[in-house]
PDB file of C-alpha atoms in Angstrom:
ATOM      1  CA  GLN A   1     -13.789  -4.409  -8.908  1.00  0.00           C
ATOM      2  CA  VAL A   2     -11.005  -5.683  -6.476  1.00  0.00           C
ATOM      3  CA  GLN A   3      -9.885  -3.261  -3.209  1.00  0.00           C
ATOM      4  CA  LEU A   4      -8.103  -3.690  -0.359  1.00  0.00           C
ATOM      5  CA  VAL A   5      -9.171  -1.520   2.294  1.00  0.00           C
ATOM      6  CA  GLN A   6      -6.664  -0.302   5.149  1.00  0.00           C
ATOM      7  CA  SER A   7      -6.976   0.787   8.483  1.00  0.00           C
ATOM      8  CA  GLY A   8      -6.530   4.390   9.298  1.00  0.00           C
ATOM      9  CA  ALA A   9      -3.356   5.856  10.560  1.00  0.00           C
ATOM     10  CA  GLU A  10      -2.021   6.034  13.872  1.00  0.00           C
ATOM     11  CA  VAL A  11       0.534   7.560  16.505  1.00  0.00           C
ATOM     12  CA  LYS A  12       2.294   5.558  18.295  1.00  0.00           C
ATOM     13  CA  LYS A  13       5.275   5.358  21.138  1.00  0.00           C
ATOM     14  CA  PRO A  14       9.074   3.834  20.536  1.00  0.00           C
ATOM     15  CA  GLY A  15       9.122   0.830  22.011  1.00  0.00           C
ATOM     16  CA  ALA A  16       4.799   0.001  20.947  1.00  0.00           C
ATOM     17  CA  SER A  17       3.072  -2.062  18.458  1.00  0.00           C
ATOM     18  CA  VAL A  18       1.039  -1.313  15.590  1.00  0.00           C
ATOM     19  CA  LYS A  19      -1.187  -3.786  13.952  1.00  0.00           C
ATOM     20  CA  VAL A  20      -2.446  -2.151  10.507  1.00  0.00           C
ATOM     21  CA  SER A  21      -5.345  -4.192   8.570  1.00  0.00           C
ATOM     22  CA  CYS A  22      -6.083  -4.628   4.630  1.00  0.00           C
ATOM     23  CA  GLN A  23     -10.082  -5.256   4.147  1.00  0.00           C
ATOM     24  CA  ALA A  24     -10.556  -7.296  -0.027  1.00  0.00           C
ATOM     25  CA  SER A  25     -13.154  -7.110  -1.467  1.00  0.00           C
ATOM     26  CA  GLY A  26     -14.569  -8.280  -5.555  1.00  0.00           C
ATOM     27  CA  TYR A  27     -12.316 -11.677  -5.250  1.00  0.00           C
ATOM     28  CA  ASN A  28     -11.987 -14.938  -3.450  1.00  0.00           C
ATOM     29  CA  PHE A  29     -10.235 -13.424  -0.522  1.00  0.00           C
ATOM     30  CA  ASN A  30      -8.104 -17.390  -0.212  1.00  0.00           C
ATOM     31  CA  ASP A  31      -6.472 -17.542  -3.341  1.00  0.00           C
ATOM     32  CA  TYR A  32      -4.525 -14.953  -3.505  1.00  0.00           C
ATOM     33  CA  TYR A  33      -1.562 -14.491  -0.846  1.00  0.00           C
ATOM     34  CA  ILE A  34      -1.729 -10.467   0.677  1.00  0.00           C
ATOM     35  CA  HIS A  35       2.136  -8.654   0.647  1.00  0.00           C
ATOM     36  CA  TRP A  36       3.238  -5.766   2.882  1.00  0.00           C
ATOM     37  CA  VAL A  37       5.198  -2.767   1.841  1.00  0.00           C
ATOM     38  CA  ARG A  38       6.239   0.293   3.437  1.00  0.00           C
ATOM     39  CA  GLN A  39       7.908   3.622   1.856  1.00  0.00           C
ATOM     40  CA  ALA A  40       9.570   5.945   4.611  1.00  0.00           C
ATOM     41  CA  PRO A  41       8.631   8.822   4.157  1.00  0.00           C
ATOM     42  CA  GLY A  42      10.700  10.342   0.734  1.00  0.00           C
ATOM     43  CA  GLN A  43      12.129   7.276  -0.094  1.00  0.00           C
ATOM     44  CA  GLY A  44      11.592   3.920  -1.872  1.00  0.00           C
ATOM     45  CA  LEU A  45       9.707   0.800  -1.254  1.00  0.00           C
ATOM     46  CA  GLU A  46      11.158  -1.758   0.932  1.00  0.00           C
ATOM     47  CA  TRP A  47       9.075  -5.384   1.144  1.00  0.00           C
ATOM     48  CA  MET A  48       8.292  -6.841   4.108  1.00  0.00           C
ATOM     49  CA  GLY A  49       5.880  -9.990   3.553  1.00  0.00           C
ATOM     50  CA  TRP A  50       3.622 -12.254   2.644  1.00  0.00           C
ATOM     51  CA  ILE A  51       0.568 -14.488   4.330  1.00  0.00           C
ATOM     52  CA  ASN A  52      -1.395 -17.165   2.429  1.00  0.00           C
ATOM     53  CA  PRO A  53      -4.580 -16.392   3.524  1.00  0.00           C
ATOM     54  CA  ASN A  54      -5.866 -19.720   2.745  1.00  0.00           C
ATOM     55  CA  SER A  55      -3.353 -21.330   4.809  1.00  0.00           C
ATOM     56  CA  GLY A  56      -2.305 -18.721   7.253  1.00  0.00           C
ATOM     57  CA  GLY A  57       1.696 -18.966   6.461  1.00  0.00           C
ATOM     58  CA  ALA A  58       3.150 -16.053   6.112  1.00  0.00           C
ATOM     59  CA  ASN A  59       6.813 -15.278   5.740  1.00  0.00           C
ATOM     60  CA  SER A  60       8.946 -12.290   6.380  1.00  0.00           C
ATOM     61  CA  ALA A  61      11.967  -9.769   5.186  1.00  0.00           C
ATOM     62  CA  GLN A  62      15.219 -11.047   7.559  1.00  0.00           C
ATOM     63  CA  ASN A  63      15.446  -7.105   8.017  1.00  0.00           C
ATOM     64  CA  PHE A  64      11.543  -7.691  10.038  1.00  0.00           C
ATOM     65  CA  ARG A  65      11.869 -10.985  11.428  1.00  0.00           C
ATOM     66  CA  GLY A  66      10.830 -11.438  14.931  1.00  0.00           C
ATOM     67  CA  ARG A  67       9.138  -7.565  15.142  1.00  0.00           C
ATOM     68  CA  VAL A  68       6.407  -8.707  12.491  1.00  0.00           C
ATOM     69  CA  THR A  69       3.573 -10.505  12.445  1.00  0.00           C
ATOM     70  CA  MET A  70       0.987 -11.073   9.494  1.00  0.00           C
ATOM     71  CA  THR A  71      -2.248 -12.840   9.582  1.00  0.00           C
ATOM     72  CA  ARG A  72      -5.919 -13.311   8.834  1.00  0.00           C
ATOM     73  CA  ASP A  73      -9.432 -13.674   9.275  1.00  0.00           C
ATOM     74  CA  SER A  74     -11.119 -15.230   6.313  1.00  0.00           C
ATOM     75  CA  SER A  75     -14.266 -14.793   7.312  1.00  0.00           C
ATOM     76  CA  ILE A  76     -14.258 -11.004   7.405  1.00  0.00           C
ATOM     77  CA  SER A  77     -11.371 -10.878   4.401  1.00  0.00           C
ATOM     78  CA  THR A  78      -9.097  -8.916   6.758  1.00  0.00           C
ATOM     79  CA  SER A  79      -5.109  -9.752   6.948  1.00  0.00           C
ATOM     80  CA  PHE A  80      -3.019  -7.495   9.388  1.00  0.00           C
ATOM     81  CA  MET A  81       0.754  -6.557  10.254  1.00  0.00           C
ATOM     82  CA  GLU A  82       1.535  -5.808  13.405  1.00  0.00           C
ATOM     83  CA  LEU A  83       5.316  -4.518  13.515  1.00  0.00           C
ATOM     84  CA  SER A  84       6.762  -4.245  17.187  1.00  0.00           C
ATOM     85  CA  ARG A  85       9.191  -3.222  19.442  1.00  0.00           C
ATOM     86  CA  LEU A  86       8.958   0.157  17.025  1.00  0.00           C
ATOM     87  CA  LYS A  87      11.422   2.716  16.460  1.00  0.00           C
ATOM     88  CA  PHE A  88      11.797   6.051  14.845  1.00  0.00           C
ATOM     89  CA  ASP A  89      12.615   5.144  11.476  1.00  0.00           C
ATOM     90  CA  ASP A  90      10.112   2.734  11.627  1.00  0.00           C
ATOM     91  CA  THR A  91       7.491   6.259  10.148  1.00  0.00           C
ATOM     92  CA  ALA A  92       6.061   5.281   7.086  1.00  0.00           C
ATOM     93  CA  VAL A  93       3.827   4.647   4.750  1.00  0.00           C
ATOM     94  CA  TYR A  94       2.663   0.023   5.016  1.00  0.00           C
ATOM     95  CA  TYR A  95       0.530  -1.051   2.415  1.00  0.00           C
ATOM     96  CA  CYS A  96      -1.552  -3.987   1.661  1.00  0.00           C
ATOM     97  CA  ALA A  97      -0.511  -5.397  -1.637  1.00  0.00           C
ATOM     98  CA  ARG A  98      -2.435  -8.607  -3.389  1.00  0.00           C
ATOM     99  CA  GLY A  99      -0.361 -11.145  -5.042  1.00  0.00           C
ATOM    100  CA  ASN A 100      -0.816 -12.318  -8.607  1.00  0.00           C
ATOM    101  CA  PRO A 101      -0.327 -15.387  -9.339  1.00  0.00           C
ATOM    102  CA  GLN A 102       3.013 -14.400 -11.650  1.00  0.00           C
ATOM    103  CA  GLY A 103       4.160 -13.256  -8.432  1.00  0.00           C
ATOM    104  CA  ALA A 104       3.934  -9.421  -9.108  1.00  0.00           C
ATOM    105  CA  PHE A 105       1.707  -7.025  -7.226  1.00  0.00           C
ATOM    106  CA  ASP A 106      -1.549  -6.268  -8.895  1.00  0.00           C
ATOM    107  CA  PHE A 107      -3.598  -3.560  -6.364  1.00  0.00           C
ATOM    108  CA  TRP A 108      -3.039  -2.241  -4.023  1.00  0.00           C
ATOM    109  CA  GLY A 109      -4.110  -0.803  -0.534  1.00  0.00           C
ATOM    110  CA  GLN A 110      -4.568   3.222  -0.703  1.00  0.00           C
ATOM    111  CA  GLY A 111      -1.816   3.009   2.466  1.00  0.00           C
ATOM    112  CA  THR A 112      -1.420   3.533   5.771  1.00  0.00           C
ATOM    113  CA  LEU A 113       0.720   6.008   7.637  1.00  0.00           C
ATOM    114  CA  VAL A 114       2.336   5.183  10.827  1.00  0.00           C
ATOM    115  CA  THR A 115       3.901   7.818  12.752  1.00  0.00           C
ATOM    116  CA  VAL A 116       6.812   6.970  15.831  1.00  0.00           C
ATOM    117  CA  SER A 117       6.800   9.487  17.780  1.00  0.00           C
ATOM    118  CA  SER A 118       7.768  10.047  21.355  1.00  0.00           C
TER     119      SER A 118
ATOM    120  CA  ASP B   1      19.546 -10.777  -1.638  1.00  0.00           C
ATOM    121  CA  ILE B   2      18.739  -9.284  -4.845  1.00  0.00           C
ATOM    122  CA  GLN B   3      19.952  -5.459  -5.556  1.00  0.00           C
ATOM    123  CA  MET B   4      18.109  -3.620  -7.855  1.00  0.00           C
ATOM    124  CA  THR B   5      19.452  -0.703  -9.617  1.00  0.00           C
ATOM    125  CA  GLN B   6      17.696   1.683 -11.160  1.00  0.00           C
ATOM    126  CA  SER B   7      18.979   4.559 -13.540  1.00  0.00           C
ATOM    127  CA  PRO B   8      18.619   7.818 -14.120  1.00  0.00           C
ATOM    128  CA  PRO B   9      17.404   8.236 -10.737  1.00  0.00           C
ATOM    129  CA  THR B  10      15.409  11.896 -12.464  1.00  0.00           C
ATOM    130  CA  LEU B  11      15.095  11.734 -15.827  1.00  0.00           C
ATOM    131  CA  SER B  12      13.597  15.756 -17.039  1.00  0.00           C
ATOM    132  CA  ALA B  13      11.557  15.289 -19.879  1.00  0.00           C
ATOM    133  CA  SER B  14       8.999  17.289 -22.493  1.00  0.00           C
ATOM    134  CA  VAL B  15       5.372  15.781 -23.256  1.00  0.00           C
ATOM    135  CA  GLY B  16       6.302  13.914 -26.575  1.00  0.00           C
ATOM    136  CA  ASP B  17       9.867  12.901 -25.672  1.00  0.00           C
ATOM    137  CA  ARG B  18      10.425   9.261 -26.135  1.00  0.00           C
ATOM    138  CA  VAL B  19      11.696   7.612 -22.701  1.00  0.00           C
ATOM    139  CA  THR B  20      14.131   4.826 -21.429  1.00  0.00           C
ATOM    140  CA  ILE B  21      13.944   4.163 -17.438  1.00  0.00           C
ATOM    141  CA  THR B  22      17.043   1.167 -16.854  1.00  0.00           C
ATOM    142  CA  CYS B  23      16.586  -1.332 -14.281  1.00  0.00           C
ATOM    143  CA  ARG B  24      20.164  -4.272 -13.520  1.00  0.00           C
ATOM    144  CA  ALA B  25      19.696  -7.065 -11.652  1.00  0.00           C
ATOM    145  CA  SER B  26      22.587  -7.993  -8.983  1.00  0.00           C
ATOM    146  CA  GLN B  27      21.513 -11.711 -10.739  1.00  0.00           C
ATOM    147  CA  ILE B  28      19.971 -13.487 -13.091  1.00  0.00           C
ATOM    148  CA  ILE B  29      16.179 -13.254 -12.856  1.00  0.00           C
ATOM    149  CA  SER B  30      14.910 -14.164 -15.925  1.00  0.00           C
ATOM    150  CA  THR B  31      12.318 -12.215 -17.114  1.00  0.00           C
ATOM    151  CA  TRP B  32      10.416 -12.128 -13.143  1.00  0.00           C
ATOM    152  CA  LEU B  33      10.696  -8.428 -13.422  1.00  0.00           C
ATOM    153  CA  ALA B  34       7.221  -5.384 -12.373  1.00  0.00           C
ATOM    154  CA  TRP B  35       7.212  -2.317 -13.179  1.00  0.00           C
ATOM    155  CA  TYR B  36       5.351   0.077 -11.228  1.00  0.00           C
ATOM    156  CA  GLN B  37       4.271   3.870 -11.888  1.00  0.00           C
ATOM    157  CA  GLN B  38       3.675   5.989  -8.416  1.00  0.00           C
ATOM    158  CA  LYS B  39       2.602   9.834  -7.811  1.00  0.00           C
ATOM    159  CA  PRO B  40       2.794  11.389  -4.787  1.00  0.00           C
ATOM    160  CA  GLY B  41       0.613  10.532  -1.959  1.00  0.00           C
ATOM    161  CA  LYS B  42      -1.248   7.199  -3.968  1.00  0.00           C
ATOM    162  CA  ALA B  43      -0.092   3.987  -3.933  1.00  0.00           C
ATOM    163  CA  PRO B  44       1.626   2.274  -6.771  1.00  0.00           C
ATOM    164  CA  LYS B  45      -0.227   0.693  -9.679  1.00  0.00           C
ATOM    165  CA  TYR B  46       1.162  -2.313 -11.296  1.00  0.00           C
ATOM    166  CA  LEU B  47       2.092  -1.147 -15.262  1.00  0.00           C
ATOM    167  CA  ILE B  48       4.470  -4.575 -16.504  1.00  0.00           C
ATOM    168  CA  TYR B  49       4.990  -7.798 -15.353  1.00  0.00           C
ATOM    169  CA  LYS B  50       7.169 -10.763 -16.829  1.00  0.00           C
ATOM    170  CA  ALA B  51       9.249  -8.139 -17.946  1.00  0.00           C
ATOM    171  CA  SER B  52       7.258  -7.220 -21.367  1.00  0.00           C
ATOM    172  CA  ILE B  53       3.552  -8.242 -20.161  1.00  0.00           C
ATOM    173  CA  LEU B  54       1.947  -4.318 -19.987  1.00  0.00           C
ATOM    174  CA  GLU B  55      -1.740  -4.893 -17.437  1.00  0.00           C
ATOM    175  CA  SER B  56      -5.139  -4.857 -18.816  1.00  0.00           C
ATOM    176  CA  GLY B  57      -5.914  -1.524 -18.959  1.00  0.00           C
ATOM    177  CA  VAL B  58      -2.382   0.399 -19.338  1.00  0.00           C
ATOM    178  CA  PRO B  59      -1.216   2.524 -22.459  1.00  0.00           C
ATOM    179  CA  SER B  60       0.131   1.229 -25.504  1.00  0.00           C
ATOM    180  CA  ARG B  61       2.908   4.227 -24.616  1.00  0.00           C
ATOM    181  CA  PHE B  62       4.232   1.583 -22.082  1.00  0.00           C
ATOM    182  CA  SER B  63       7.010  -1.010 -22.872  1.00  0.00           C
ATOM    183  CA  GLY B  64       9.004  -3.078 -21.212  1.00  0.00           C
ATOM    184  CA  SER B  65      12.093  -4.797 -22.289  1.00  0.00           C
ATOM    185  CA  GLY B  66      14.837  -7.618 -20.896  1.00  0.00           C
ATOM    186  CA  SER B  67      15.733 -10.626 -19.312  1.00  0.00           C
ATOM    187  CA  GLY B  68      18.859 -12.225 -16.815  1.00  0.00           C
ATOM    188  CA  THR B  69      19.932  -9.129 -15.741  1.00  0.00           C
ATOM    189  CA  GLU B  70      18.969  -6.127 -17.439  1.00  0.00           C
ATOM    190  CA  PHE B  71      15.453  -4.363 -18.458  1.00  0.00           C
ATOM    191  CA  THR B  72      14.117  -1.772 -19.406  1.00  0.00           C
ATOM    192  CA  LEU B  73      11.440   0.501 -19.808  1.00  0.00           C
ATOM    193  CA  THR B  74       9.955   2.729 -22.042  1.00  0.00           C
ATOM    194  CA  ILE B  75       7.377   5.066 -22.930  1.00  0.00           C
ATOM    195  CA  SER B  76       6.991   5.828 -26.157  1.00  0.00           C
ATOM    196  CA  SER B  77       5.571   9.502 -26.369  1.00  0.00           C
ATOM    197  CA  LEU B  78       5.290  11.096 -23.025  1.00  0.00           C
ATOM    198  CA  GLN B  79       1.983  12.052 -21.786  1.00  0.00           C
ATOM    199  CA  PRO B  80       1.074  14.743 -19.039  1.00  0.00           C
ATOM    200  CA  ASP B  81       0.158  12.100 -16.531  1.00  0.00           C
ATOM    201  CA  ASP B  82       3.024  10.020 -17.292  1.00  0.00           C
ATOM    202  CA  PHE B  83       4.759  12.666 -14.957  1.00  0.00           C
ATOM    203  CA  ALA B  84       5.785  10.066 -11.530  1.00  0.00           C
ATOM    204  CA  THR B  85       7.881   8.027  -9.784  1.00  0.00           C
ATOM    205  CA  TYR B  86       8.705   4.526 -11.920  1.00  0.00           C
ATOM    206  CA  TYR B  87       9.550   1.228  -9.513  1.00  0.00           C
ATOM    207  CA  CYS B  88      11.494  -1.959 -11.057  1.00  0.00           C
ATOM    208  CA  GLN B  89      10.658  -5.112  -8.759  1.00  0.00           C
ATOM    209  CA  GLN B  90      11.944  -8.680  -9.357  1.00  0.00           C
ATOM    210  CA  TYR B  91      10.026 -11.624  -7.804  1.00  0.00           C
ATOM    211  CA  ASN B  92      12.274 -14.514  -9.249  1.00  0.00           C
ATOM    212  CA  SER B  93      13.882 -14.723  -5.549  1.00  0.00           C
ATOM    213  CA  PHE B  94      13.125 -13.884  -2.048  1.00  0.00           C
ATOM    214  CA  PRO B  95      13.095 -11.587  -0.770  1.00  0.00           C
ATOM    215  CA  TRP B  96      11.163  -9.499  -3.973  1.00  0.00           C
ATOM    216  CA  THR B  97      13.143  -6.556  -3.756  1.00  0.00           C
ATOM    217  CA  PHE B  98      12.679  -3.028  -4.921  1.00  0.00           C
ATOM    218  CA  GLY B  99      15.160  -0.743  -7.242  1.00  0.00           C
ATOM    219  CA  LEU B 100      15.261   2.942  -5.499  1.00  0.00           C
ATOM    220  CA  GLY B 101      12.918   4.540  -8.230  1.00  0.00           C
ATOM    221  CA  THR B 102      14.062   6.402 -11.056  1.00  0.00           C
ATOM    222  CA  LYS B 103      11.523  10.219 -11.177  1.00  0.00           C
ATOM    223  CA  VAL B 104      10.115  11.431 -14.242  1.00  0.00           C
ATOM    224  CA  GLU B 105       9.571  14.994 -13.307  1.00  0.00           C
ATOM    225  CA  ILE B 106       8.754  18.573 -16.063  1.00  0.00           C
ATOM    226  CA  LYS B 107      11.694  19.753 -18.512  1.00  0.00           C
TER     227      LYS B 107
END
């Protein structure tokens, strides 16, 4: 069965970077985009960007451009999202999700809580 | 960016009620709309895509409709497991955007 398993919770100081991993199983990793979505405490869902595991090409929302880097290691079916220059309001649960051929997100990781605190 | 407006923000209902949630897009998105259900502390769950197509395994009491800019998610007979927050999402154009959510709570 399709599974996306993310790395554990992180606590970072303002200005630091965080790197979250998302390991896929149960399907051909290179066949589906991986998207990253975040959710601040008590708030809605915010799409951050996607990576094409096959080519490594990526694109991000304007809000994150210049601060987010999405990469992958196809040998271990894992995508990574690195967010730099962290601010207090980057505190959120970060999800990876598989983009299906229709463009929606059919499978999600369990989420990774990133807390930015001094 | 395409803005997605959901209403109502909160909905109080009883088991067995018919419930309808509305999602409006700020631009025409054809039927490139998905619905997700999220429970506290959990990842969203994929319910519906292309505005009206039920994902495999989703109970038939859920249905979606609409095209262009107006969409609805209907639960025909609310069950205890359905109390959750529901989000719409457009994937017509970059960047993908979500509505702010509708919380369905027990009356």
